Short mmCIF file of C-alpha atoms in Angstrom, two decimals:
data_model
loop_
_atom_site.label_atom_id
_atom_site.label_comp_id
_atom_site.label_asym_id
_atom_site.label_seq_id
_atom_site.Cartn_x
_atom_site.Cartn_y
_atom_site.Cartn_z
CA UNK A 13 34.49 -5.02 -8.87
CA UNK A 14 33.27 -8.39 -8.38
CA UNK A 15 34.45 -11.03 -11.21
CA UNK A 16 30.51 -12.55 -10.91
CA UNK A 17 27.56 -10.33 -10.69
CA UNK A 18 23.99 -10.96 -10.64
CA UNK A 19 21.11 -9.45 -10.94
CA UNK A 20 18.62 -8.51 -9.38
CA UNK A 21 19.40 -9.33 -6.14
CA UNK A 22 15.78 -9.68 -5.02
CA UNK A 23 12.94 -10.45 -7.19
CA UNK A 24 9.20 -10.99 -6.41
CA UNK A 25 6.58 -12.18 -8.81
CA UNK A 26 3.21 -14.25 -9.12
CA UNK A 27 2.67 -18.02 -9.84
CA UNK A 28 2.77 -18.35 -13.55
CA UNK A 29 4.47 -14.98 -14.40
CA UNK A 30 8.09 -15.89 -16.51
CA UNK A 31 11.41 -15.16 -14.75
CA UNK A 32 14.93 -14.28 -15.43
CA UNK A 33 17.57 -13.91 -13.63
CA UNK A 34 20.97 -12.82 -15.06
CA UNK A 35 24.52 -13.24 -14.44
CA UNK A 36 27.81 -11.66 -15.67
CA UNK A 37 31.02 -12.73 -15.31
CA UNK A 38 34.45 -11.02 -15.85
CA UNK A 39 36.65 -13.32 -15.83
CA UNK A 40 36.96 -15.94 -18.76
CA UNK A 41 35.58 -19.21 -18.28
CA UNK A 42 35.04 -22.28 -19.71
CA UNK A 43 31.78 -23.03 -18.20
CA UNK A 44 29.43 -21.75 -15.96
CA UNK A 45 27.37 -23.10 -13.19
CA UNK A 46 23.71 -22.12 -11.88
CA UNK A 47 22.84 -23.23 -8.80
CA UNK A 48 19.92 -23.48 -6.73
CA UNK A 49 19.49 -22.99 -2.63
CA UNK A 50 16.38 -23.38 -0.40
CA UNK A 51 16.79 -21.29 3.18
CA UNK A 52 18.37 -23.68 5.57
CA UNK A 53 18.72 -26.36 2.59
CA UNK A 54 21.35 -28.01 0.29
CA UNK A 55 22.47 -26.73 -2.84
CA UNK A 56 21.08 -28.22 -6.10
CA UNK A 57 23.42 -27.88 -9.00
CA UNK A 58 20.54 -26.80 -11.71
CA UNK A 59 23.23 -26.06 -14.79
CA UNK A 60 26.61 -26.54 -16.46
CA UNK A 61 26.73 -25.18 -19.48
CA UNK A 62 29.55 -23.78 -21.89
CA UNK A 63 27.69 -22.52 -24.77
CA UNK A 64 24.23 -22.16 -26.58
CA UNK A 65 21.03 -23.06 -24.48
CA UNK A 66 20.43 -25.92 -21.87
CA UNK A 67 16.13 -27.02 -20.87
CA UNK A 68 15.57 -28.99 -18.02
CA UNK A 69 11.74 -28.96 -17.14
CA UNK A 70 10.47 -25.26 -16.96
CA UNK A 71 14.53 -23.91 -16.27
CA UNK A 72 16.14 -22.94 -19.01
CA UNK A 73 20.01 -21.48 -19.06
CA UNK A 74 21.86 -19.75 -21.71
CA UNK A 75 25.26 -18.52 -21.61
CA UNK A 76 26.67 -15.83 -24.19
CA UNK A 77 30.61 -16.67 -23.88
CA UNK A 78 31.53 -13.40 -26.04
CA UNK A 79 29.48 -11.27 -24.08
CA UNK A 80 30.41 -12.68 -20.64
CA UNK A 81 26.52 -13.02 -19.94
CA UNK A 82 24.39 -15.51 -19.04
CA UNK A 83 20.63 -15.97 -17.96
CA UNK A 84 18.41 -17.97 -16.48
CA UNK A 85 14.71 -18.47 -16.86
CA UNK A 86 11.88 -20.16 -14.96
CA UNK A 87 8.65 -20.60 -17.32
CA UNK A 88 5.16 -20.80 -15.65
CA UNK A 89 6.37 -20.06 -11.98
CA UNK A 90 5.56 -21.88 -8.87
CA UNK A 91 5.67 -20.85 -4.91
CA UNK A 92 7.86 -24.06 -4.99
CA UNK A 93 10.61 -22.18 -6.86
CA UNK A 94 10.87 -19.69 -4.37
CA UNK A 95 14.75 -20.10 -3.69
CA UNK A 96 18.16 -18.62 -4.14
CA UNK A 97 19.58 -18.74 -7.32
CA UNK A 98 23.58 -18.26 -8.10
CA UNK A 99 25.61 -18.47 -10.98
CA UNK A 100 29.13 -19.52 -10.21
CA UNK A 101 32.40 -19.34 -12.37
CA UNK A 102 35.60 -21.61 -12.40
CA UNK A 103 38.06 -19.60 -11.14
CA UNK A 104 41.38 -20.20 -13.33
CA UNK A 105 39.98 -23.29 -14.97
CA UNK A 106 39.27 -25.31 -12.25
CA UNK A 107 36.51 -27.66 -11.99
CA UNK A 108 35.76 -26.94 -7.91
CA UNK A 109 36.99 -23.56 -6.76
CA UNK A 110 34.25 -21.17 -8.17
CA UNK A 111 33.91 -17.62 -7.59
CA UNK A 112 29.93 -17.15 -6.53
CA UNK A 113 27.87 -14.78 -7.46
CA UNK A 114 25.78 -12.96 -4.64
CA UNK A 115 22.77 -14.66 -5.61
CA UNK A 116 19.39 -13.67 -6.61
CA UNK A 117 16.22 -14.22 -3.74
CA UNK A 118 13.40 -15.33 -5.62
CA UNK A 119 9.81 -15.24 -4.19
CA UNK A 120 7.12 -16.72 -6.24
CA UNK A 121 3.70 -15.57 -4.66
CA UNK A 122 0.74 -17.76 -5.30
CA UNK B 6 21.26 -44.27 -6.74
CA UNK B 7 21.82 -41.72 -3.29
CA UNK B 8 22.79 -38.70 -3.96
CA UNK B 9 25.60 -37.56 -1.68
CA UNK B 10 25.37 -38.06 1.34
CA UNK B 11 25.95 -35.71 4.97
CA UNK B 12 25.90 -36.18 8.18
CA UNK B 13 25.13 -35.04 10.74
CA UNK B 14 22.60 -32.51 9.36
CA UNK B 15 23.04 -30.14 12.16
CA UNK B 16 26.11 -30.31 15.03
CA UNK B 17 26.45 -28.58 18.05
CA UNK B 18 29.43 -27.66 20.22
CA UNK B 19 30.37 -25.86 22.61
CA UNK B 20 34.04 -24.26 21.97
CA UNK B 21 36.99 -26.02 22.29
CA UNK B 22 35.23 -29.28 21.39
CA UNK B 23 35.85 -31.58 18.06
CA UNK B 24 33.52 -31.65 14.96
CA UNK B 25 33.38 -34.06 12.92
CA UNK B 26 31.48 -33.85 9.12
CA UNK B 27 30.72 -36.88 6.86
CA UNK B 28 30.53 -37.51 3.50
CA UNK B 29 29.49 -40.33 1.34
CA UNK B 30 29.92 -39.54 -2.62
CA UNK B 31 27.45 -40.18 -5.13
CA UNK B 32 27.92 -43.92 -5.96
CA UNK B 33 30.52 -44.21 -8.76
CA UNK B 34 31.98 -40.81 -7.78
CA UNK B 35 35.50 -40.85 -6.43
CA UNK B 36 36.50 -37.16 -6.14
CA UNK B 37 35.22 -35.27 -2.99
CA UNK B 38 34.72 -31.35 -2.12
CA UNK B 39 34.68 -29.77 1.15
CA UNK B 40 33.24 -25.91 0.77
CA UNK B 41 32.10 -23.55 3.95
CA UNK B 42 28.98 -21.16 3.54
CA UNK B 43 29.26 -18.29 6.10
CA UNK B 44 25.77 -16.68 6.92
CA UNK B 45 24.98 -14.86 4.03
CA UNK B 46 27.52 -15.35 1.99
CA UNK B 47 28.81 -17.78 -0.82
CA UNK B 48 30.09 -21.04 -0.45
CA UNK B 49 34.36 -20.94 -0.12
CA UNK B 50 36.48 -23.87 -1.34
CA UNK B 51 38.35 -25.77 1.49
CA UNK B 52 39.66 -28.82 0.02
CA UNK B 53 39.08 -31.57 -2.61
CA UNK B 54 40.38 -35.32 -2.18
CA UNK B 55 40.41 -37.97 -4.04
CA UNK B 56 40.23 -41.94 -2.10
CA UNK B 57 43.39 -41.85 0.03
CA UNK B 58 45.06 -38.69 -1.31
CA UNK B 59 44.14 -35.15 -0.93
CA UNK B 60 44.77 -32.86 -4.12
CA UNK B 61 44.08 -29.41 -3.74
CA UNK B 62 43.66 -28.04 0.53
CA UNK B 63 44.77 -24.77 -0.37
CA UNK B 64 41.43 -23.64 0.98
CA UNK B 65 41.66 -25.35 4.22
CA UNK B 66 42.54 -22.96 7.27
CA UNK B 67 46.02 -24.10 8.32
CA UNK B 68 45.23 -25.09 11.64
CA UNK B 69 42.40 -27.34 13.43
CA UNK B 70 40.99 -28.60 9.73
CA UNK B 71 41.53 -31.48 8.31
CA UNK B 72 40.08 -33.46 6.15
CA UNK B 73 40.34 -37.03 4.71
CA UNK B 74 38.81 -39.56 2.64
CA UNK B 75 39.87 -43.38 3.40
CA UNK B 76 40.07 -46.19 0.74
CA UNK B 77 36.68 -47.53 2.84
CA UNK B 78 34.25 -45.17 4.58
CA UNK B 79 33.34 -41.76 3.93
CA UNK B 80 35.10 -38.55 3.71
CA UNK B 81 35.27 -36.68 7.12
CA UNK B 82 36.20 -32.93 7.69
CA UNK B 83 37.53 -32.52 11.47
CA UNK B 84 37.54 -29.57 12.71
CA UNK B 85 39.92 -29.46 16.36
CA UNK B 86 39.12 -26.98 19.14
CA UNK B 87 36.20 -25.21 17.49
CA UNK B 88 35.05 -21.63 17.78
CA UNK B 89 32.40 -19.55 17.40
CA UNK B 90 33.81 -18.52 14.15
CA UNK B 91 33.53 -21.97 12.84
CA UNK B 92 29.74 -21.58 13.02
CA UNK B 93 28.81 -22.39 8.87
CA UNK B 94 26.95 -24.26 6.82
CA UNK B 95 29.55 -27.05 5.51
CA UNK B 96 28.62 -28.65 1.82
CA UNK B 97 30.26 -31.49 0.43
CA UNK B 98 30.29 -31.85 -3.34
CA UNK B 99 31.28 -34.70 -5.72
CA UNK B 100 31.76 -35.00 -9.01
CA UNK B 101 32.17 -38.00 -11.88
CA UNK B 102 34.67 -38.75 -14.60
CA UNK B 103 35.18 -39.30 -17.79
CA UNK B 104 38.37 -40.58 -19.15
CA UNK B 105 39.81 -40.39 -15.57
CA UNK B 106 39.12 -36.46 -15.18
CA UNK B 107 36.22 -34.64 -13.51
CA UNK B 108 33.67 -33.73 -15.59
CA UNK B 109 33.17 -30.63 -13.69
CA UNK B 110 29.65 -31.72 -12.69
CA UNK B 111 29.14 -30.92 -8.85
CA UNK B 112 26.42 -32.72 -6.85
CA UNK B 113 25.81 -31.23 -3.77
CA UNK B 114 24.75 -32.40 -0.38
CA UNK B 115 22.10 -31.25 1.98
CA UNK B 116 25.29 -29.56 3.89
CA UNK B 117 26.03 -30.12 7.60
CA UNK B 118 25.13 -26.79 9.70
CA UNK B 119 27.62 -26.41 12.57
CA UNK B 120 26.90 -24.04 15.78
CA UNK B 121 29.45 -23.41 18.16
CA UNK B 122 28.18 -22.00 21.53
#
C-alpha cells in the first residue's frame, strides 16, 4: 500500500468549473507539501501546510492531520492550470526526503 | 530576487561521457537538494549539502555521482561514465532558515533534463 495516495489520478473539467484534488497519507507527518508540475517543466512548490487552511490566489489547501487527509482546490479554473498536481509527505520527519504521491493530471478545457 | 537557478536546461551525452548539473540557490538560501525524476514517476532524493559540506547522500547511487557545493560557485551534480539509465529529469531544490534550521520550504528549479544516447 502506498504511504501517499491521491486521487483521482486523471481529472478533466471546463474553465470556471471548481476542482479538488485529494491526498491521503499513512504515515504521520508534520507537514505536507502540494506541488505543482507543467509537462517538460519545473516543479512549483504551491503549499506547506501543517494544519487548518492555507489561500494563495484561487488555490486553496487544507490538511486534516487526524484524518490523514488533505485536499486541494482550484476556484474558477483556467486552461493555464492544466498541470500535475502532487502532494508529498516528509518521510520520518525530514524536511527533503518526501515520499510522492502519484500525482493527479489535470486538464482544464476552455 | 532569482529563484533557483539550473543549468543546463537540457544535456546530451552519449554513454560513457561526463555530466555535469548546476545549481545556484535562491539568494539567501544556503542548503541545497539534488532529487532525480524518472519518466513517469516521482521525484527521488539524492543528496542535500550545505556550502562546503554534504549532510545527507544517502540517496546518491554509490558510484559515478557526486555532488558538491563550494564556499563560491554553484552546486554541481557530476555524474561519471553515464548510461542510458541515467536518462532523468534532475531538480535542484533549496530551502531557507530560521534560527539556523530549514524551514522545510522547498523552491524548486526548472530541473536539468539529461539524455544519454
Amino acid at each position: 500500500k502506498n504511504e501517499v495516495e491521491q486521487s483521482p489520478q486523471n481529472l478533466t473539467a471546463q474553465e470556471g468549473e471548481f476542482i479538488t484534488i485529494n491526498c491521503s497519507y499513512s504515515v504521520g507527518i508534520s507537514a505536507l507539501h502540494w506541488l505543482q508540475q507543467h509537462p517538460g517543466g519545473g516543479i512549483v512548490s504551491l503549499f506547506m501546510l501543517s494544519s487548518g487552511k492555507k489561500k494563495h490566489g484561487r488555490l486553496i489547501a487544507t490538511i486534516n492531520i487526524q484524518e490523514k487527509h488533505s485536499s486541494l482546490h482550484i476556484t474558477a479554473s483556467h486552461p493555464r492550470d492544466s498541470a500535475v498536481y502532487i502532494c508529498a509527505a516528509p518521510f520520518m520527519d525530514s524536511n527533503y526526503q518526501l515520499i510522492w504521491g502519484a500525482g493527479t493530471k489535470l486538464i482544464i478545457k476552455p | 530576487n532569482a529563484g533557483v537557478m539550473q543549468n543546463p536546461r537540457h544535456l546530451v551525452r552519449r554513454r560513457g561521457q561526463e555530466a555535469r548539473l548546476r545549481c545556484s540557490p535562491m539568494k539567501g538560501h544556503s542548503h541545497v537538494y539534488w532529487y532525480r525524476q524518472l519518466p513517469e514517476e516521482g521525484l527521488k532524493f539524492m543528496v542535500y549539502l550545505q556550502k562546503e559540506n554534504i549532510i545527507d547522500e544517502s540517496g546518491m547511487p554509490k558510484e559515478r555521482f557526486s555532488a558538491e557545493f563550494p564556499k563560491e560557485g554553484p552546486s554541481i551534480l557530476r555524474i561519471q561514465q553515464v548510461v542510458r539509465g541515467d536518462s532523468a529529469a534532475y531538480f535542484c531544490a533549496s530551502s531557507p532558515l530560521l534560527a539556523g534550521v530549514s524551514t522545510g520550504e522547498l523552491f524548486f528549479g526548472e530541473g536539468s533534463r539529461l539524455t544519454v544516447l
